[in-house]
Short mmCIF file of C-alpha atoms in Angstrom, two decimals:
data_model
loop_
_atom_site.label_atom_id
_atom_site.label_comp_id
_atom_site.label_asym_id
_atom_site.label_seq_id
_atom_site.Cartn_x
_atom_site.Cartn_y
_atom_site.Cartn_z
CA MET Z 994 48.48 -116.16 1.77
CA ARG Z 995 47.69 -112.53 2.35
CA ALA Z 996 47.64 -109.81 -0.29
CA LEU Z 997 47.37 -106.08 0.11
CA VAL Z 998 45.66 -104.39 -2.84
CA ILE Z 999 46.07 -100.61 -2.90
CA VAL Z 1000 43.49 -98.77 -5.00
CA GLY Z 1001 44.51 -95.42 -6.47
CA HIS Z 1002 42.51 -93.00 -8.60
CA GLY Z 1003 45.19 -92.77 -11.29
CA SER Z 1004 44.93 -90.41 -14.24
CA HIS Z 1005 44.68 -90.60 -18.02
CA LEU Z 1006 46.77 -87.44 -18.31
CA ASN Z 1007 49.19 -87.22 -15.43
CA GLY Z 1008 51.63 -89.79 -14.07
CA ASP Z 1009 51.89 -87.99 -10.72
CA SER Z 1010 48.54 -89.39 -9.68
CA SER Z 1011 49.52 -93.07 -9.57
CA LEU Z 1012 53.12 -92.53 -8.52
CA PRO Z 1013 52.58 -92.42 -4.73
CA VAL Z 1014 50.57 -95.65 -4.88
CA TYR Z 1015 53.45 -97.40 -6.63
CA GLU Z 1016 55.96 -95.93 -4.21
CA HIS Z 1017 54.00 -96.85 -1.10
CA ALA Z 1018 53.45 -100.36 -2.49
CA ALA Z 1019 57.19 -100.76 -3.03
CA ARG Z 1020 57.90 -99.64 0.55
CA ILE Z 1021 55.34 -102.05 2.01
CA ARG Z 1022 56.67 -104.87 -0.18
CA GLU Z 1023 60.08 -104.42 1.42
CA THR Z 1024 58.65 -105.08 4.89
CA ARG Z 1025 57.44 -108.52 3.73
CA GLU Z 1026 54.39 -108.18 5.95
CA PHE Z 1027 52.15 -109.28 3.07
CA ASP Z 1028 52.78 -112.13 0.64
CA GLU Z 1029 51.75 -109.86 -2.21
CA VAL Z 1030 51.33 -106.11 -2.57
CA VAL Z 1031 49.44 -105.11 -5.70
CA GLU Z 1032 48.45 -101.73 -7.15
CA CYS Z 1033 45.30 -100.98 -9.14
CA PHE Z 1034 43.52 -97.87 -10.39
CA TRP Z 1035 40.30 -96.34 -11.63
CA LYS Z 1036 41.93 -94.52 -14.56
CA GLU Z 1037 45.01 -96.64 -15.17
CA GLU Z 1038 45.93 -100.29 -15.42
CA PRO Z 1039 45.51 -102.74 -13.89
CA SER Z 1040 41.91 -101.73 -13.46
CA MET Z 1041 40.00 -102.56 -10.30
CA ARG Z 1042 37.85 -104.68 -12.53
CA HIS Z 1043 40.67 -107.12 -13.28
CA VAL Z 1044 43.20 -106.78 -10.48
CA LEU Z 1045 41.90 -109.64 -8.33
CA ASP Z 1046 42.58 -112.02 -11.22
CA THR Z 1047 46.28 -111.23 -10.87
CA VAL Z 1048 46.46 -112.03 -7.14
CA GLU Z 1049 47.58 -115.46 -5.95
CA SER Z 1050 46.63 -115.01 -2.30
CA ASP Z 1051 43.29 -116.13 -0.88
CA ASP Z 1052 43.00 -113.52 1.89
CA ILE Z 1053 42.99 -110.03 0.47
CA CYS Z 1054 42.75 -106.60 2.00
CA VAL Z 1055 41.77 -103.74 -0.28
CA VAL Z 1056 42.93 -100.33 0.96
CA PRO Z 1057 41.72 -97.28 -0.98
CA ALA Z 1058 44.41 -94.60 -1.34
CA PHE Z 1059 41.76 -91.95 -0.83
CA ILE Z 1060 41.62 -89.35 1.92
CA SER Z 1061 37.93 -89.42 2.75
CA GLU Z 1062 34.78 -91.48 2.45
CA GLY Z 1063 32.77 -90.52 -0.62
CA TYR Z 1064 31.72 -91.35 -4.16
CA PHE Z 1065 34.80 -93.43 -4.93
CA THR Z 1066 35.13 -95.34 -1.68
CA GLN Z 1067 31.39 -95.94 -1.32
CA GLN Z 1068 30.27 -96.47 -4.94
CA VAL Z 1069 32.98 -96.87 -7.54
CA ILE Z 1070 35.48 -99.09 -5.73
CA PRO Z 1071 32.98 -101.65 -4.35
CA ARG Z 1072 31.18 -101.78 -7.71
CA GLU Z 1073 34.31 -102.27 -9.80
CA LEU Z 1074 35.86 -104.82 -7.45
CA GLY Z 1075 32.54 -106.62 -6.97
CA LEU Z 1076 32.47 -106.15 -3.19
CA ASP Z 1077 29.27 -106.40 -1.21
CA GLY Z 1078 30.41 -105.19 2.19
CA PRO Z 1079 33.38 -105.11 4.56
CA VAL Z 1080 34.07 -108.78 3.80
CA THR Z 1081 33.25 -110.43 0.46
CA GLU Z 1082 33.75 -114.09 -0.37
CA LYS Z 1083 34.29 -114.64 -4.08
CA GLY Z 1084 36.14 -117.03 -6.35
CA GLY Z 1085 37.74 -118.79 -3.38
CA MET Z 1086 39.00 -115.49 -1.99
CA THR Z 1087 38.14 -113.54 1.12
CA VAL Z 1088 38.27 -109.86 0.21
CA ARG Z 1089 38.29 -107.35 3.07
CA TYR Z 1090 37.57 -103.72 2.34
CA ALA Z 1091 39.30 -101.10 4.47
CA GLY Z 1092 38.15 -97.55 5.01
CA PRO Z 1093 39.91 -94.54 3.50
CA LEU Z 1094 43.15 -93.19 4.94
CA GLY Z 1095 42.31 -89.72 6.21
CA THR Z 1096 40.26 -90.78 9.22
CA PHE Z 1097 42.77 -93.35 10.44
CA GLY Z 1098 44.52 -92.61 13.73
CA GLN Z 1099 48.01 -92.28 12.26
CA MET Z 1100 47.04 -89.58 9.79
CA GLU Z 1101 47.81 -86.67 12.08
CA GLY Z 1102 51.33 -88.08 12.53
CA VAL Z 1103 51.90 -88.08 8.77
CA ILE Z 1104 50.64 -84.49 8.54
CA LEU Z 1105 53.04 -83.47 11.29
CA GLU Z 1106 55.94 -85.25 9.60
CA ARG Z 1107 55.12 -83.48 6.36
CA THR Z 1108 55.10 -80.19 8.25
CA GLU Z 1109 58.47 -80.92 9.90
CA ASP Z 1110 59.99 -81.83 6.53
CA LEU Z 1111 58.77 -78.56 5.05
CA MET Z 1112 60.01 -76.39 7.90
CA ARG Z 1113 63.40 -78.04 8.34
CA GLY Z 1114 66.11 -75.37 7.92
CA LYS Z 1115 63.59 -72.63 7.10
CA LYS Z 1116 63.64 -69.30 8.85
CA LYS Z 1117 60.39 -68.13 10.39
CA ARG Z 1118 59.43 -64.55 11.21
CA PRO Z 1119 59.19 -63.53 14.84
CA GLY Z 1120 55.61 -64.01 16.00
CA ARG Z 1121 52.89 -66.61 15.78
CA THR Z 1122 52.73 -69.71 13.60
CA ALA Z 1123 49.55 -71.17 12.15
CA LEU Z 1124 49.14 -74.57 10.57
CA VAL Z 1125 46.47 -74.57 7.85
CA LEU Z 1126 45.17 -77.95 6.71
CA LEU Z 1127 43.88 -77.69 3.17
CA GLY Z 1128 41.23 -80.08 1.90
CA HIS Z 1129 39.37 -80.23 -1.37
CA GLY Z 1130 35.97 -80.06 0.24
CA THR Z 1131 32.67 -80.23 -1.57
CA ASP Z 1132 29.19 -79.18 -0.58
CA LEU Z 1133 27.98 -82.54 -1.89
CA ASN Z 1134 29.69 -84.64 0.77
CA LYS Z 1135 30.43 -83.70 4.34
CA SER Z 1136 33.01 -86.47 4.80
CA SER Z 1137 35.44 -84.58 2.58
CA SER Z 1138 35.66 -81.68 5.02
CA GLY Z 1139 35.07 -83.89 8.06
CA VAL Z 1140 38.49 -85.48 7.61
CA ILE Z 1141 40.13 -82.04 7.71
CA TYR Z 1142 38.24 -80.94 10.82
CA LEU Z 1143 39.05 -84.25 12.51
CA ASN Z 1144 42.78 -84.01 11.89
CA ALA Z 1145 42.92 -80.31 12.77
CA GLU Z 1146 41.28 -81.12 16.10
CA ARG Z 1147 43.72 -83.93 16.80
CA ILE Z 1148 46.70 -81.72 15.97
CA ARG Z 1149 45.37 -78.89 18.18
CA GLU Z 1150 45.62 -81.28 21.10
CA HIS Z 1151 49.41 -81.42 20.63
CA SER Z 1152 49.69 -77.62 21.16
CA LEU Z 1153 52.54 -77.43 18.65
CA PHE Z 1154 51.21 -74.36 16.83
CA ASP Z 1155 49.69 -71.10 17.97
CA LEU Z 1156 46.75 -71.88 15.76
CA VAL Z 1157 45.44 -74.72 13.60
CA ALA Z 1158 42.93 -73.78 10.90
CA GLU Z 1159 40.95 -75.58 8.20
CA ALA Z 1160 40.66 -74.38 4.60
CA PHE Z 1161 39.10 -75.72 1.39
CA LEU Z 1162 39.10 -75.30 -2.35
CA ASP Z 1163 35.42 -75.91 -3.06
CA GLN Z 1164 33.63 -74.84 0.10
CA ALA Z 1165 33.92 -72.35 2.93
CA PRO Z 1166 36.19 -71.41 4.57
CA GLU Z 1167 37.98 -70.74 1.30
CA VAL Z 1168 41.76 -71.17 1.30
CA GLY Z 1169 42.64 -67.69 0.02
CA GLU Z 1170 40.66 -66.06 2.81
CA VAL Z 1171 42.08 -68.34 5.49
CA VAL Z 1172 45.71 -67.86 4.43
CA ALA Z 1173 45.29 -64.07 4.25
CA GLY Z 1174 43.18 -63.73 7.36
CA VAL Z 1175 44.60 -66.15 9.90
CA GLU Z 1176 46.21 -64.27 12.78
CA ALA Z 1177 49.81 -65.39 12.40
CA GLU Z 1178 53.06 -64.10 10.95
CA ASN Z 1179 53.97 -67.61 9.72
CA VAL Z 1180 51.39 -69.66 7.84
CA ILE Z 1181 52.19 -73.30 7.10
CA LEU Z 1182 49.85 -74.59 4.39
CA ILE Z 1183 49.67 -78.37 4.05
CA PRO Z 1184 47.45 -79.91 1.32
CA VAL Z 1185 45.72 -82.99 2.69
CA PHE Z 1186 45.65 -84.53 -0.78
CA ILE Z 1187 46.69 -88.00 -1.88
CA ALA Z 1188 48.93 -86.99 -4.79
CA GLU Z 1189 50.47 -84.10 -6.65
CA GLY Z 1190 48.25 -82.87 -9.44
CA TRP Z 1191 46.47 -80.00 -11.08
CA HIS Z 1192 45.35 -78.46 -7.77
CA THR Z 1193 48.59 -78.80 -5.81
CA ARG Z 1194 50.87 -77.80 -8.69
CA GLU Z 1195 48.74 -75.24 -10.52
CA THR Z 1196 45.48 -73.91 -9.08
CA ILE Z 1197 46.59 -73.50 -5.45
CA PRO Z 1198 49.92 -71.73 -6.16
CA GLU Z 1199 48.27 -69.57 -8.84
CA ASP Z 1200 45.26 -68.58 -6.77
CA LEU Z 1201 47.38 -67.72 -3.74
CA GLY Z 1202 50.27 -66.17 -5.67
CA LEU Z 1203 52.76 -68.61 -4.17
CA THR Z 1204 56.31 -68.49 -5.45
CA GLY Z 1205 57.42 -71.91 -4.18
CA GLU Z 1206 57.83 -73.47 -0.76
CA VAL Z 1207 58.29 -70.02 0.81
CA THR Z 1208 56.33 -66.93 -0.18
CA GLU Z 1209 56.92 -63.61 1.54
CA ARG Z 1210 53.98 -61.27 1.88
CA GLU Z 1211 54.09 -57.92 3.61
CA ASP Z 1212 52.52 -59.16 6.81
CA ARG Z 1213 53.32 -62.88 6.74
CA THR Z 1214 55.41 -65.69 5.34
CA ILE Z 1215 53.57 -68.59 3.72
CA PHE Z 1216 55.18 -72.02 3.75
CA TYR Z 1217 53.60 -74.38 1.22
CA GLY Z 1218 54.11 -78.13 1.69
CA ALA Z 1219 53.84 -81.10 -0.63
CA PRO Z 1220 50.66 -83.17 -0.36
CA VAL Z 1221 50.44 -85.40 2.69
CA GLY Z 1222 49.71 -88.45 0.54
CA THR Z 1223 53.13 -88.52 -1.08
CA HIS Z 1224 54.97 -88.66 2.25
CA PRO Z 1225 56.86 -91.95 2.72
CA SER Z 1226 55.10 -92.48 6.08
CA MET Z 1227 51.82 -92.98 4.21
CA ALA Z 1228 53.11 -96.47 3.43
CA ASP Z 1229 53.08 -97.28 7.16
CA LEU Z 1230 49.59 -95.85 7.45
CA ILE Z 1231 48.34 -97.98 4.54
CA ALA Z 1232 49.85 -101.12 6.08
CA ALA Z 1233 48.37 -100.22 9.48
CA ARG Z 1234 44.97 -99.67 7.85
CA ALA Z 1235 45.17 -103.18 6.40
CA ARG Z 1236 46.31 -104.66 9.72
CA ASP Z 1237 43.38 -102.99 11.48
CA THR Z 1238 40.98 -104.31 8.83
CA TYR Z 1239 42.18 -107.88 9.34
CA ARG Z 1240 41.78 -107.41 13.08
CA THR Z 1241 38.24 -106.04 12.93
CA GLY Z 1242 37.29 -107.92 9.78
CA ASP Z 1243 33.83 -109.23 10.50
CA GLN Z 1244 32.33 -106.22 12.22
CA ALA Z 1245 29.52 -104.27 10.64
CA PRO Z 1246 30.34 -101.39 8.30
CA GLY Z 1247 31.20 -98.19 10.10
CA THR Z 1248 32.08 -99.86 13.38
CA ALA Z 1249 35.51 -101.06 12.29
CA GLY Z 1250 37.62 -98.46 14.04
CA CYS Z 1251 36.26 -95.72 16.24
CA GLU Z 1252 37.82 -92.99 14.08
CA ASP Z 1253 35.05 -93.45 11.52
CA GLU Z 1254 32.55 -92.52 14.21
CA VAL Z 1255 34.56 -89.46 15.18
CA VAL Z 1256 34.55 -88.07 11.65
CA ARG Z 1257 30.78 -88.27 11.49
CA SER Z 1258 30.38 -86.22 14.62
CA ALA Z 1259 33.09 -83.81 13.54
CA SER Z 1260 31.36 -83.16 10.26
CA MET Y 268 26.76 -103.23 -5.16
CA SER Y 269 28.03 -106.29 -6.94
CA GLU Y 270 25.50 -106.82 -9.71
CA ALA Y 271 28.25 -106.93 -12.35
CA PRO Y 272 30.11 -110.24 -12.07
CA ARG Y 273 33.85 -110.01 -12.52
CA SER Y 274 35.10 -111.73 -15.60
CA ALA Y 275 37.80 -114.08 -14.51
CA SER Y 276 37.25 -114.74 -10.85
CA GLY Y 277 33.59 -115.15 -11.69
CA SER Y 278 34.44 -117.97 -14.05
CA ALA Y 279 37.04 -119.35 -11.67
CA SER Y 280 34.49 -119.42 -8.86
CA GLY Y 281 34.29 -122.74 -7.08
CA GLU Y 282 37.54 -123.99 -8.52
CA SER Y 283 40.38 -124.69 -6.15
CA GLU Y 284 43.08 -123.50 -8.53
CA ASN Y 285 44.12 -119.89 -8.37
CA VAL Y 286 43.80 -118.29 -11.79
CA ALA Y 287 46.84 -116.03 -11.39
CA ALA Y 288 49.06 -119.00 -10.52
CA THR Y 289 47.81 -121.26 -13.31
CA SER Y 290 48.16 -118.40 -15.80
CA ARG Y 291 51.73 -117.79 -14.74
CA GLU Y 292 52.60 -121.46 -15.24
CA ALA Y 293 50.80 -121.72 -18.58
CA PHE Y 294 52.49 -118.59 -19.86
CA ALA Y 295 55.94 -119.86 -18.87
CA ALA Y 296 55.24 -123.20 -20.59
CA TRP Y 297 54.18 -121.33 -23.75
CA VAL Y 298 57.43 -119.37 -23.74
CA ASP Y 299 59.48 -122.51 -22.96
CA ASP Y 300 58.00 -124.21 -26.04
CA ALA Y 301 59.46 -121.68 -28.48
CA MET Y 302 63.24 -121.66 -28.88
CA GLU Y 303 63.15 -118.38 -30.79
CA GLY Y 304 60.97 -116.79 -28.13
CA ARG Y 305 57.47 -115.39 -28.12
CA THR Y 306 56.13 -112.01 -29.10
CA PHE Y 307 53.58 -110.55 -26.72
CA ALA Y 308 52.41 -107.13 -27.96
CA GLN Y 309 55.70 -105.17 -28.17
CA VAL Y 310 57.72 -107.50 -25.95
CA LEU Y 311 59.90 -110.39 -27.05
CA ILE Y 312 60.23 -113.03 -24.33
CA ARG Y 313 62.85 -115.77 -24.46
CA ARG Y 314 63.77 -118.68 -22.23
CA LEU Y 315 67.39 -118.51 -21.03
CA GLU Y 316 69.43 -121.35 -19.55
CA THR Y 317 68.14 -120.09 -16.22
CA GLY Y 318 65.28 -117.67 -16.18
CA TYR Y 319 63.77 -115.49 -18.87
CA GLU Y 320 64.69 -112.47 -20.93
CA MET Y 321 62.35 -109.69 -22.05
CA ARG Y 322 63.11 -106.86 -24.45
CA HIS Y 323 61.31 -104.62 -26.96
CA THR Y 324 60.55 -106.46 -30.19
CA ASP Y 325 62.38 -103.72 -32.14
CA ASP Y 326 65.50 -104.29 -30.03
CA LEU Y 327 66.15 -107.84 -31.22
CA ASP Y 328 69.56 -106.95 -32.63
CA ALA Y 329 70.12 -103.71 -30.73
CA GLU Y 330 73.28 -103.15 -28.74
CA ASN Y 331 74.04 -101.15 -25.61
CA LEU Y 332 70.70 -101.94 -24.03
CA GLU Y 333 70.18 -101.12 -20.39
CA THR Y 334 70.13 -104.50 -18.64
CA SER Y 335 68.52 -105.31 -15.30
CA ASP Y 336 67.56 -108.40 -13.32
CA ASP Y 337 64.87 -106.57 -11.35
CA PRO Y 338 61.39 -107.50 -12.63
CA ARG Y 339 59.89 -104.44 -10.94
CA LEU Y 340 61.94 -102.19 -13.20
CA ALA Y 341 59.26 -103.07 -15.75
CA ARG Y 342 57.02 -100.50 -14.06
CA GLU Y 343 59.54 -97.76 -14.75
CA ILE Y 344 59.99 -98.99 -18.34
CA SER Y 345 56.24 -98.97 -19.00
CA ARG Y 346 55.56 -95.63 -17.30
CA LEU Y 347 56.59 -93.17 -20.04
CA THR Y 348 56.85 -93.11 -23.81
CA GLU Y 349 60.12 -92.57 -25.65
CA ALA Y 350 59.24 -88.84 -25.63
CA GLY Y 351 58.65 -88.87 -21.87
CA GLU Y 352 54.84 -88.80 -21.92
CA HIS Y 353 52.62 -90.59 -19.41
CA ARG Y 354 51.24 -93.92 -20.69
CA PRO Y 355 47.72 -94.39 -19.31
CA LEU Y 356 47.14 -97.37 -21.63
CA LYS Y 357 49.92 -99.93 -21.45
CA SER Y 358 48.74 -101.76 -24.58
CA ALA Y 359 49.17 -98.65 -26.75
CA PRO Y 360 51.96 -99.32 -29.28
CA ASN Y 361 54.29 -96.80 -27.63
CA LEU Y 362 56.40 -98.94 -25.29
CA ARG Y 363 59.85 -97.39 -25.14
CA ARG Y 364 62.94 -99.26 -26.36
CA GLY Y 365 66.45 -99.61 -25.00
CA TRP Y 366 66.15 -102.13 -22.16
CA ILE Y 367 66.55 -105.81 -21.35
CA LEU Y 368 65.12 -107.58 -18.33
CA ARG Y 369 66.77 -110.89 -17.42
CA VAL Y 370 64.80 -112.39 -14.56
CA ALA Y 371 65.35 -115.49 -12.43
CA ASP Y 372 62.20 -117.51 -13.02
CA ALA Y 373 58.59 -117.67 -14.22
CA ARG Y 374 57.32 -115.90 -11.12
CA GLU Y 375 59.55 -112.90 -11.76
CA MET Y 376 58.58 -112.96 -15.43
CA ALA Y 377 54.92 -112.72 -14.38
CA VAL Y 378 55.72 -109.74 -12.16
CA ALA Y 379 57.43 -107.96 -15.05
CA MET Y 380 54.69 -108.82 -17.53
CA ASN Y 381 52.04 -107.51 -15.15
CA TYR Y 382 53.73 -104.11 -15.21
CA LEU Y 383 54.34 -104.13 -18.96
CA TYR Y 384 50.84 -105.39 -19.76
CA PRO Y 385 48.68 -105.42 -16.62
CA ALA Y 386 46.37 -108.45 -16.29
CA ALA Y 387 47.25 -109.49 -19.86
CA VAL Y 388 48.82 -112.85 -18.97
CA VAL Y 389 45.75 -113.94 -17.02
CA HIS Y 390 43.40 -112.82 -19.80
CA TRP Y 391 45.57 -114.58 -22.38
CA HIS Y 392 45.35 -117.80 -20.37
CA LEU Y 393 41.62 -117.58 -19.62
CA GLU Y 394 40.84 -117.03 -23.28
CA ARG Y 395 42.84 -120.11 -24.28
CA GLU Y 396 40.95 -122.09 -21.64
CA GLY Y 397 37.64 -120.77 -22.95
CA LYS Y 398 36.96 -119.13 -19.60
CA LEU Y 399 37.43 -115.45 -20.32
CA GLU Y 400 34.22 -113.65 -19.54
CA ILE Y 401 33.39 -110.88 -22.00
CA THR Y 402 31.53 -107.72 -21.00
CA SER Y 403 29.76 -105.90 -23.82
CA TYR Y 404 29.75 -102.14 -24.24
CA ARG Y 405 26.13 -101.89 -23.08
CA GLU Y 406 26.79 -103.97 -19.95
CA ASN Y 407 29.82 -101.85 -19.12
CA ALA Y 408 27.95 -98.59 -19.79
CA ALA Y 409 25.04 -99.69 -17.60
CA ARG Y 410 27.20 -99.63 -14.49
CA GLN Y 411 28.83 -96.24 -15.17
CA SER Y 412 27.91 -93.35 -12.92
CA GLY Y 413 28.79 -89.72 -12.32
CA ILE Y 414 30.20 -87.92 -15.35
CA TYR Y 415 30.35 -91.21 -17.30
CA LYS Y 416 26.66 -92.04 -16.98
CA ARG Y 417 26.00 -90.29 -20.28
CA VAL Y 418 27.87 -93.03 -22.20
CA GLN Y 419 24.70 -95.09 -21.78
CA ARG Y 420 23.13 -92.87 -24.44
CA LEU Y 421 25.86 -93.33 -27.04
CA SER Y 422 24.30 -94.70 -30.25
CA ASP Y 423 25.35 -98.05 -31.72
CA GLU Y 424 26.96 -96.18 -34.58
CA GLY Y 425 28.81 -94.05 -32.04
CA VAL Y 426 30.15 -97.19 -30.35
CA HIS Y 427 31.37 -98.61 -33.69
CA ASN Y 428 33.11 -95.37 -34.61
CA ALA Y 429 34.56 -94.86 -31.14
CA ALA Y 430 35.97 -98.41 -31.13
CA GLN Y 431 37.53 -97.98 -34.59
CA ALA Y 432 39.08 -94.70 -33.48
CA CYS Y 433 40.17 -95.82 -30.03
CA CYS Y 434 40.91 -99.55 -30.17
CA GLU Y 435 42.42 -100.59 -33.51
CA ASP Y 436 46.03 -101.76 -33.62
CA ALA Y 437 47.33 -98.34 -34.64
CA VAL Y 438 46.44 -97.13 -31.14
CA CYS Y 439 45.95 -100.28 -29.01
CA LEU Y 440 47.50 -103.71 -29.49
CA LYS Y 441 44.83 -105.64 -27.63
CA ARG Y 442 42.44 -107.80 -29.63
CA THR Y 443 38.96 -106.42 -29.02
CA LEU Y 444 36.61 -109.23 -28.00
CA TRP Y 445 33.61 -107.29 -26.74
CA ASP Y 446 30.65 -106.17 -28.83
CA VAL Y 447 28.09 -103.41 -28.63
CA ASP Y 448 25.71 -105.90 -27.01
CA GLY Y 449 24.68 -109.55 -27.32
CA GLU Y 450 23.11 -109.00 -30.76
CA THR Y 451 25.31 -106.29 -32.24
CA PRO Y 452 28.90 -107.20 -33.12
CA LEU Y 453 31.42 -104.37 -33.24
CA ALA Y 454 32.18 -103.23 -36.77
CA MET Y 455 35.94 -102.83 -36.59
CA ASP Y 456 39.26 -104.52 -37.29
CA ARG Y 457 39.69 -106.27 -33.94
CA GLY Y 458 43.42 -106.88 -34.39
CA ASN Y 459 45.28 -110.17 -34.06
CA GLY Y 460 47.65 -109.65 -31.14
CA GLU Y 461 48.09 -112.09 -28.27
CA ILE Y 462 46.36 -109.97 -25.62
CA PRO Y 463 42.58 -110.22 -25.54
CA CYS Y 464 40.48 -107.24 -24.48
CA PRO Y 465 37.41 -108.58 -22.64
CA GLU Y 466 35.76 -105.28 -21.77
CA PRO Y 467 35.85 -101.56 -22.65
CA CYS Y 468 38.66 -99.99 -20.62
CA SER Y 469 38.51 -96.70 -18.72
CA LEU Y 470 40.25 -94.88 -21.57
CA PHE Y 471 37.56 -96.12 -23.97
CA VAL Y 472 34.77 -95.08 -21.62
CA SER Y 473 36.29 -91.62 -21.42
CA PHE Y 474 36.51 -91.47 -25.24
CA ALA Y 475 32.93 -92.76 -25.54
CA ARG Y 476 31.84 -89.88 -23.33
CA ARG Y 477 33.54 -87.43 -25.69
CA VAL Y 478 31.86 -89.06 -28.71
CA ARG Y 479 28.48 -88.89 -26.97
CA LEU Y 480 29.06 -85.14 -26.50
CA PHE Y 481 29.77 -84.91 -30.25
CA GLU Y 482 26.49 -86.70 -30.93
CA ARG Y 483 24.62 -84.13 -28.87
CA GLU Y 484 25.79 -81.41 -31.26
CA GLU Y 485 23.76 -82.83 -34.15
CA ARG Y 486 21.10 -80.13 -33.81
CA GLU Y 487 23.69 -77.38 -34.03
CA ARG Y 488 24.90 -78.10 -37.55
CA ASP Y 489 25.52 -74.95 -39.62
CA ALA Y 490 24.62 -74.28 -43.24
CA ALA Y 491 27.73 -76.16 -44.38
CA GLY Y 492 26.61 -79.14 -42.30
CA LEU Y 493 29.35 -78.82 -39.67
CA THR Y 494 28.92 -79.01 -35.92
CA PRO Y 495 30.65 -76.47 -33.62
CA SER Y 496 33.34 -78.96 -32.55
CA GLU Y 497 33.96 -80.04 -36.16
CA ARG Y 498 34.53 -76.41 -37.12
CA GLU Y 499 36.84 -75.97 -34.13
CA ASP Y 500 38.86 -79.09 -35.02
CA LEU Y 501 39.25 -78.03 -38.65
CA ALA Y 502 40.34 -74.52 -37.66
CA SER Y 503 42.84 -75.91 -35.14
CA LEU Y 504 44.26 -78.31 -37.71
CA VAL Y 505 44.72 -75.56 -40.29
CA ALA Y 506 46.29 -73.22 -37.73
CA ALA Y 507 48.65 -75.91 -36.41
CA ARG Y 508 49.72 -77.04 -39.87
CA ALA Y 509 50.25 -73.47 -41.04
CA SER Y 510 52.40 -72.65 -38.02
CA GLY Y 511 54.64 -75.59 -38.83
CA LYS Y 512 54.22 -76.82 -35.26
CA MET Y 513 51.90 -79.78 -35.43
CA LYS Y 514 52.12 -80.68 -31.76
CA MET Y 515 49.72 -83.49 -30.98
CA ALA Y 516 47.71 -83.51 -27.75
CA ARG Y 517 48.41 -86.17 -25.14
CA GLU Y 518 47.10 -89.69 -25.65
CA ALA Y 519 43.94 -89.28 -23.57
CA GLU Y 520 43.42 -85.54 -24.01
CA PHE Y 521 40.18 -86.04 -25.89
CA GLU Y 522 39.05 -82.46 -25.36
CA GLU Y 523 41.88 -81.27 -27.59
CA PRO Y 524 41.37 -81.07 -31.39
CA LEU Y 525 44.83 -82.49 -32.11
CA ASN Y 526 44.33 -85.73 -30.19
CA GLU Y 527 45.12 -88.81 -32.28
CA ARG Y 528 41.98 -90.77 -31.37
CA ARG Y 529 39.79 -87.69 -31.87
CA LEU Y 530 41.33 -87.16 -35.31
CA ARG Y 531 40.80 -90.84 -36.14
CA TYR Y 532 37.15 -90.34 -35.21
CA ARG Y 533 36.95 -87.28 -37.49
CA LEU Y 534 38.49 -89.31 -40.30
CA LEU Y 535 35.58 -91.75 -39.95
CA THR Y 536 32.77 -89.28 -39.45
CA LEU Y 537 33.82 -85.91 -40.86
CA ALA Y 538 36.11 -86.70 -43.79
CA PRO Y 539 33.37 -88.53 -45.77
CA LYS Y 540 31.12 -85.46 -45.44
CA LEU Y 541 33.87 -83.14 -46.64
CA ARG Y 542 34.68 -85.34 -49.61
CA PRO Y 543 31.37 -86.86 -50.66
CA GLY Y 544 31.64 -89.52 -53.30
CA GLU Y 545 35.09 -90.72 -52.30
#
């Protein structure tokens, strides 16, 4: 039997954080691709520490609902789940550990779907249109921004927008400057975040003076999308991530999927 | 990366039986054995002619309950309190009322129970089998990192007080099985509910971090013997009470003076100083 275990951050304060994990799990359950689909969290229950005890399958794929490689995917999740590499044998189970979602090949498609959903029925100004991918970013870990640069590059190849730019909350280029300075009359701002939360609901709209999905400024219109991670298509991406992990199961860390290599060079 | 063994699968290692499956069967048999049903934290579970019924223990005789046969509706039931607040700790005694789940079989009952009380059925079973592995506070703290690393420095007294404030039945219905360490039992009323708690949870670790920050204020006591955060909490309490709007902070909002667990901690550590001799 095969089980998919989706790991979310979760929150002690805010139910929005775990909600997409539950929703994606429900969608994947409906496909019946896996015998079991189970959710677990760092800050909510079931904890990573105990989730494997609730699984009846013997072949398990753990997919972190995180955008980029970093502290959680590299330290916290393996430690709490008791994993010692891409494949761990324990308690009669084979536990495979997938990489995060943001570097996976289908991610650009989800970003584009999120963009289409936002722009459906909305009137643009005459002139150029820029897509701005917004990441958290941190000077402590280049993978966080690497995912944004990687997806921006992939989307540029489609030539759907006059311009594709990267922006961040906690590192340069800073989002306020990018949104104000990008040379376009229409600016589509898409947060590459896994869930709604403090940043997407409060700090970003406040800092940028956004009034909702559409904000008119003198020289430009800003379209602000929901986070990529809550899009229903993320469920397909999570399932595909698991499928890919089963396929490449026994390879060495970092070689399972060429996209992980790309993000290193992009960052 | 895996120096900390996992409690249950560690103990189930080498056995051919899957612990989730055996727990599910044992739990169903336990429910089947009681005509009047079983109480599991705030849920009453009863065997029906076919399948099982679950409802809030306070809804035994209630009418007009919302009835469903979908075990996954349990997630929606357990998500928010009666007042619509997020429930980060499912074993807190704030499960909302007004629902009945009538499910087809033991498998569906296990699905529902895992949303109402995640991992509780398996811990319940492992404890009865004598196989539940317990992780002490010090073992748990030793593997914390990042902003939680500081919980390693929490004093034994701090652990006792934090556990009394954060884990007793008034705020969590699990029965606390872990201790400070191998030699130091927790000084608290551990509760007597069905669900064992084998290890400090993430909510407790977060609270322990807050208590450790309180401990660091010791050197900043004023002439009246109060720390800055004690003064702040007292002022906030007076202001809130005087305004007539005593709005409590959210369950895990430990930075807020009017948080229930924080106030329980103050009752243990501040109240005796304010009323010496009582």
